CSV table of C-alpha atoms in Angstrom, one decimal:
chain,number,residue,atom,x,y,z
A,16,UNK,CA,173.1,87.8,10.8
A,17,UNK,CA,174.9,85.4,8.4
A,18,UNK,CA,172.5,85.7,5.5
A,19,UNK,CA,168.8,86.0,4.5
A,20,UNK,CA,167.3,83.6,1.9
A,21,UNK,CA,164.1,83.9,0.0
A,22,UNK,CA,162.9,80.6,-1.4
A,23,UNK,CA,160.1,80.5,-4.0
A,24,UNK,CA,157.5,77.7,-4.3
A,25,UNK,CA,156.6,74.9,-2.0
A,26,UNK,CA,159.2,74.0,0.6
A,27,UNK,CA,157.5,71.2,2.3
A,28,UNK,CA,160.4,68.7,2.1
A,29,UNK,CA,162.5,70.7,4.5
A,30,UNK,CA,160.1,73.1,6.2
A,31,UNK,CA,156.8,71.3,6.5
A,32,UNK,CA,153.5,71.3,4.7
A,33,UNK,CA,152.5,74.8,5.6
A,34,UNK,CA,155.3,76.4,3.6
A,35,UNK,CA,153.4,76.0,0.2
A,36,UNK,CA,154.1,79.6,-0.8
A,37,UNK,CA,157.8,79.6,-0.1
A,38,UNK,CA,160.0,80.5,2.8
A,39,UNK,CA,162.1,83.3,4.1
A,40,UNK,CA,165.2,82.0,6.0
A,41,UNK,CA,167.1,84.1,8.4
A,42,UNK,CA,170.4,82.4,9.2
A,43,UNK,CA,172.3,83.8,12.2
A,44,UNK,CA,176.1,83.6,12.5
A,45,UNK,CA,177.2,80.2,13.5
A,46,UNK,CA,180.0,79.6,16.0
A,47,UNK,CA,183.5,79.3,14.6
A,48,UNK,CA,186.7,77.8,16.0
A,49,UNK,CA,188.3,81.2,16.5
A,50,UNK,CA,188.0,83.5,19.6
A,51,UNK,CA,186.3,86.8,18.8
A,52,UNK,CA,183.4,89.1,19.4
A,53,UNK,CA,181.8,92.5,18.7
A,54,UNK,CA,180.0,95.4,20.4
A,55,UNK,CA,177.8,98.0,18.8
A,56,UNK,CA,175.7,100.8,20.3
A,57,UNK,CA,173.3,103.3,18.8
A,58,UNK,CA,171.8,106.4,20.3
A,59,UNK,CA,169.0,108.5,18.8
A,60,UNK,CA,166.2,110.9,19.7
A,61,UNK,CA,163.4,110.0,22.2
A,62,UNK,CA,166.1,108.4,24.4
A,63,UNK,CA,166.5,105.6,21.8
A,64,UNK,CA,169.3,103.3,22.9
A,65,UNK,CA,170.4,100.1,21.3
A,66,UNK,CA,173.2,98.0,22.6
A,67,UNK,CA,174.3,94.8,20.8
A,68,UNK,CA,177.2,92.5,21.4
A,69,UNK,CA,178.4,88.9,21.0
A,70,UNK,CA,181.3,86.6,21.8
A,71,UNK,CA,182.6,83.5,20.2
A,72,UNK,CA,184.5,81.0,22.3
A,73,UNK,CA,186.2,77.7,21.0
A,74,UNK,CA,185.7,75.1,23.7
A,75,UNK,CA,187.5,72.1,22.1
A,76,UNK,CA,189.7,73.3,19.2
A,77,UNK,CA,188.1,72.3,15.9
A,78,UNK,CA,185.5,70.2,17.7
A,79,UNK,CA,183.2,72.4,19.8
A,80,UNK,CA,182.5,76.1,19.8
A,81,UNK,CA,180.0,78.4,21.5
A,82,UNK,CA,178.6,81.8,20.4
A,83,UNK,CA,176.5,84.0,22.7
A,84,UNK,CA,175.0,87.3,21.6
A,85,UNK,CA,172.5,89.7,23.1
A,86,UNK,CA,170.7,92.9,22.4
A,87,UNK,CA,169.2,95.6,24.6
A,88,UNK,CA,166.9,98.3,23.2
A,89,UNK,CA,164.6,100.9,24.6
A,90,UNK,CA,162.9,104.1,23.5
A,91,UNK,CA,160.7,106.7,25.2
A,92,UNK,CA,157.3,107.2,23.7
A,93,UNK,CA,156.5,110.2,21.6
A,94,UNK,CA,152.8,110.2,22.5
A,95,UNK,CA,152.1,111.7,25.9
A,96,UNK,CA,149.7,109.3,27.7
A,97,UNK,CA,147.3,110.2,30.4
A,98,UNK,CA,146.3,107.1,32.3
A,99,UNK,CA,143.0,107.0,34.1
A,100,UNK,CA,141.6,104.4,36.5
A,101,UNK,CA,138.4,102.5,35.7
A,102,UNK,CA,135.1,103.9,37.0
A,103,UNK,CA,133.9,102.8,40.4
A,104,UNK,CA,130.5,101.8,41.8
A,105,UNK,CA,129.9,102.2,45.6
A,106,UNK,CA,126.5,101.8,47.0
A,107,UNK,CA,124.9,102.4,43.7
A,108,UNK,CA,126.9,105.7,43.1
A,109,UNK,CA,129.0,105.6,40.0
A,110,UNK,CA,132.1,107.8,39.8
A,111,UNK,CA,134.5,108.3,36.9
A,112,UNK,CA,138.1,107.2,37.2
A,113,UNK,CA,140.8,109.4,38.4
A,114,UNK,CA,144.2,110.3,36.8
A,115,UNK,CA,146.8,107.7,37.7
A,116,UNK,CA,150.4,108.7,38.2
A,117,UNK,CA,152.4,107.1,35.4
A,118,UNK,CA,155.7,107.8,33.7
A,119,UNK,CA,155.1,105.5,30.8
A,120,UNK,CA,153.8,106.6,27.4
A,121,UNK,CA,152.4,104.9,24.4
A,122,UNK,CA,155.0,104.0,21.8
A,123,UNK,CA,157.5,103.5,24.6
A,124,UNK,CA,159.2,100.1,24.5
A,125,UNK,CA,161.9,98.0,26.2
A,126,UNK,CA,163.3,94.9,24.5
A,127,UNK,CA,165.8,92.3,25.7
A,128,UNK,CA,167.1,89.5,23.5
A,129,UNK,CA,169.7,86.7,23.9
A,130,UNK,CA,170.8,83.9,21.7
A,131,UNK,CA,173.2,81.0,22.2
A,132,UNK,CA,174.6,78.8,19.5
A,133,UNK,CA,176.5,75.6,20.0
A,134,UNK,CA,178.6,73.9,17.3
A,135,UNK,CA,179.7,70.3,17.6
A,136,UNK,CA,181.9,68.7,14.9
A,137,UNK,CA,183.3,65.5,16.4
A,138,UNK,CA,184.3,64.2,12.9
A,139,UNK,CA,184.8,65.6,9.5
A,140,UNK,CA,181.6,64.1,8.2
A,141,UNK,CA,179.2,65.1,11.1
A,142,UNK,CA,178.2,68.7,12.0
A,143,UNK,CA,175.6,69.6,14.6
A,144,UNK,CA,174.4,73.2,15.3
A,145,UNK,CA,171.9,74.0,18.1
A,146,UNK,CA,170.5,77.5,18.5
A,147,UNK,CA,168.4,78.7,21.4
A,148,UNK,CA,167.0,82.3,21.7
A,149,UNK,CA,164.8,84.3,24.0
A,150,UNK,CA,163.2,87.8,23.5
A,151,UNK,CA,161.0,89.9,25.7
A,152,UNK,CA,159.4,93.2,24.6
A,153,UNK,CA,157.5,95.5,26.9
A,154,UNK,CA,155.3,98.5,25.9
A,155,UNK,CA,152.4,99.2,23.6
A,156,UNK,CA,151.8,101.3,20.5
A,157,UNK,CA,149.6,104.4,20.4
A,158,UNK,CA,146.1,103.6,19.2
A,159,UNK,CA,144.6,106.8,18.0
A,160,UNK,CA,141.0,106.8,16.9
A,161,UNK,CA,139.1,109.7,15.3
A,162,UNK,CA,135.7,108.5,16.2
A,163,UNK,CA,133.8,106.4,18.8
A,164,UNK,CA,132.1,103.5,17.0
A,165,UNK,CA,128.7,102.2,18.3
A,166,UNK,CA,128.3,105.1,20.7
A,167,UNK,CA,124.8,104.4,22.0
A,168,UNK,CA,125.5,106.4,25.1
A,169,UNK,CA,125.9,109.6,23.1
A,170,UNK,CA,122.1,109.4,22.5
A,171,UNK,CA,119.3,110.9,24.6
A,172,UNK,CA,118.4,108.8,27.8
A,173,UNK,CA,115.0,108.1,26.4
A,174,UNK,CA,116.5,106.6,23.2
A,175,UNK,CA,119.0,104.6,25.3
A,176,UNK,CA,116.2,103.3,27.5
A,177,UNK,CA,114.1,102.2,24.4
A,178,UNK,CA,117.1,100.5,22.9
A,179,UNK,CA,117.9,98.5,26.0
A,180,UNK,CA,114.4,97.8,27.1
A,181,UNK,CA,114.4,94.2,25.6
A,182,UNK,CA,117.1,93.4,28.1
A,183,UNK,CA,114.9,94.3,31.0
A,184,UNK,CA,113.2,97.4,32.4
A,185,UNK,CA,115.4,97.7,35.5
A,186,UNK,CA,118.6,97.3,33.5
A,187,UNK,CA,117.5,99.8,30.8
A,188,UNK,CA,116.4,102.3,33.5
A,189,UNK,CA,119.6,102.1,35.4
A,190,UNK,CA,121.8,102.3,32.4
A,191,UNK,CA,120.0,105.1,30.7
A,192,UNK,CA,119.3,107.3,33.7
A,193,UNK,CA,122.1,106.5,36.1
A,194,UNK,CA,125.2,105.0,34.3
A,195,UNK,CA,125.1,107.1,31.2
A,196,UNK,CA,124.6,110.5,32.8
A,197,UNK,CA,127.5,109.7,35.3
A,198,UNK,CA,130.0,108.4,32.8
A,199,UNK,CA,129.2,109.7,29.4
A,200,UNK,CA,127.1,112.8,29.5
A,201,UNK,CA,128.3,114.7,32.6
A,202,UNK,CA,127.6,118.5,32.5
A,203,UNK,CA,131.2,119.4,33.6
A,204,UNK,CA,132.5,118.4,30.1
A,205,UNK,CA,135.3,116.4,31.9
A,206,UNK,CA,137.1,114.0,29.6
A,207,UNK,CA,136.6,111.3,32.1
A,208,UNK,CA,132.8,111.4,31.9
A,209,UNK,CA,131.7,113.3,28.8
A,210,UNK,CA,131.8,111.5,25.5
A,211,UNK,CA,131.8,114.6,23.3
A,212,UNK,CA,134.9,115.9,25.1
A,213,UNK,CA,136.5,112.6,24.8
A,214,UNK,CA,135.7,112.3,21.1
A,215,UNK,CA,137.2,115.8,20.5
A,216,UNK,CA,140.3,114.8,22.3
A,217,UNK,CA,140.6,111.7,20.2
A,218,UNK,CA,140.2,113.7,17.0
A,219,UNK,CA,143.0,116.1,18.0
A,220,UNK,CA,145.2,113.4,19.4
A,221,UNK,CA,147.2,112.9,16.1
A,222,UNK,CA,148.0,116.6,16.0
A,223,UNK,CA,148.6,117.0,19.7
A,224,UNK,CA,150.4,113.7,20.2
A,225,UNK,CA,148.4,113.1,23.3
A,226,UNK,CA,146.5,109.9,24.3
A,227,UNK,CA,143.9,109.3,27.0
A,228,UNK,CA,143.3,105.8,28.1
A,229,UNK,CA,142.4,103.4,31.0
A,230,UNK,CA,144.8,100.8,29.7
A,231,UNK,CA,148.4,101.0,30.9
A,232,UNK,CA,150.6,100.6,27.8
A,233,UNK,CA,153.4,99.2,29.9
A,234,UNK,CA,151.4,96.1,30.8
A,235,UNK,CA,151.6,95.0,27.1
A,236,UNK,CA,154.4,92.5,26.6
A,237,UNK,CA,155.5,89.8,24.1
A,238,UNK,CA,157.8,86.9,24.8
A,239,UNK,CA,159.3,84.9,22.0
A,240,UNK,CA,161.5,81.9,22.5
A,241,UNK,CA,162.7,79.0,20.5
A,242,UNK,CA,165.2,76.3,19.7
A,243,UNK,CA,166.5,74.8,16.5
A,244,UNK,CA,168.9,72.1,15.6
A,245,UNK,CA,170.5,71.3,12.3
A,246,UNK,CA,172.4,68.1,11.9
A,247,UNK,CA,174.4,67.4,8.7
A,248,UNK,CA,175.9,64.1,7.7
A,249,UNK,CA,178.2,64.0,4.7
A,250,UNK,CA,177.8,60.9,2.6
A,251,UNK,CA,180.8,61.2,0.3
A,252,UNK,CA,181.7,64.2,-1.9
A,253,UNK,CA,178.4,64.7,-3.7
A,254,UNK,CA,175.7,63.8,-1.1
A,255,UNK,CA,174.7,64.7,2.4
A,256,UNK,CA,171.9,64.0,4.8
A,257,UNK,CA,170.5,67.0,6.7
A,258,UNK,CA,167.9,67.0,9.5
A,259,UNK,CA,166.3,70.4,10.6
A,260,UNK,CA,164.3,70.6,13.8
A,261,UNK,CA,162.8,73.7,15.3
A,262,UNK,CA,160.3,74.8,18.0
A,263,UNK,CA,159.1,78.4,18.6
A,264,UNK,CA,156.5,79.9,20.9
A,265,UNK,CA,155.1,83.4,21.1
A,266,UNK,CA,153.3,84.6,24.2
A,267,UNK,CA,151.7,88.1,23.7
A,268,UNK,CA,149.5,90.2,25.8
A,269,UNK,CA,148.1,93.5,24.6
A,270,UNK,CA,145.6,95.7,26.5
A,271,UNK,CA,144.0,98.4,24.4
A,272,UNK,CA,140.8,100.3,24.5
A,273,UNK,CA,139.3,100.1,21.0
A,274,UNK,CA,137.8,103.5,21.5
A,275,UNK,CA,141.1,105.2,22.3
A,276,UNK,CA,139.2,107.3,25.0
A,277,UNK,CA,139.2,107.5,28.7
A,278,UNK,CA,135.5,106.8,28.9
A,279,UNK,CA,135.5,103.1,30.0
A,280,UNK,CA,132.1,102.0,28.8
């Protein structure tokens, strides 16, 4: 990182009409006309490993230079996650999900980033810098909930039937007397099919550092990529003309059960 700038007030002239409250600029190191590089690694608890490095290569002396840098980061989760499959329906028989073998935990992540910068200075009055970057992050955070909001299925079957009756008699009967007993009020007190057991597990999850879910945290991922170009034309000693162009996209997918429980209703 070359520097970080905090600009107060509207910055629409350079950064568009949406920057009415100011702007925070992160300026990465630009290529230079000298060969060089660096390498840094960090190791910490929970198998935290961070590797970062970069290399600067002059292509045409004092005219063109390229800088490439990258970062690899990963950390094991500190919340033991028990992953369950979704419930199944076969010939009208509803069965709770089963424990799925998984070696991925919530709070575990894996990140990969790369950035390339190209400097072109064909004359002493023209400077062009193009930067392209790509990052991918896998893994999801631990969502821990102490309660189960809107838990209609924790009520008596007769109350559930009455609440769902406006949607149809057959639907209300099936849901209240077949689905709910099988998936939320089973007598075995199994966490897969008993809401009181699941709520208790969720309430103790912060203390126990244990999470129960039907959503694989390793399916969550975020991809960020972008390109920017800054062209500077010097117009004498006191003036210059600068054009700043940038494009950035973010593609994120997060799968999370808002209940934090294994009961997939």
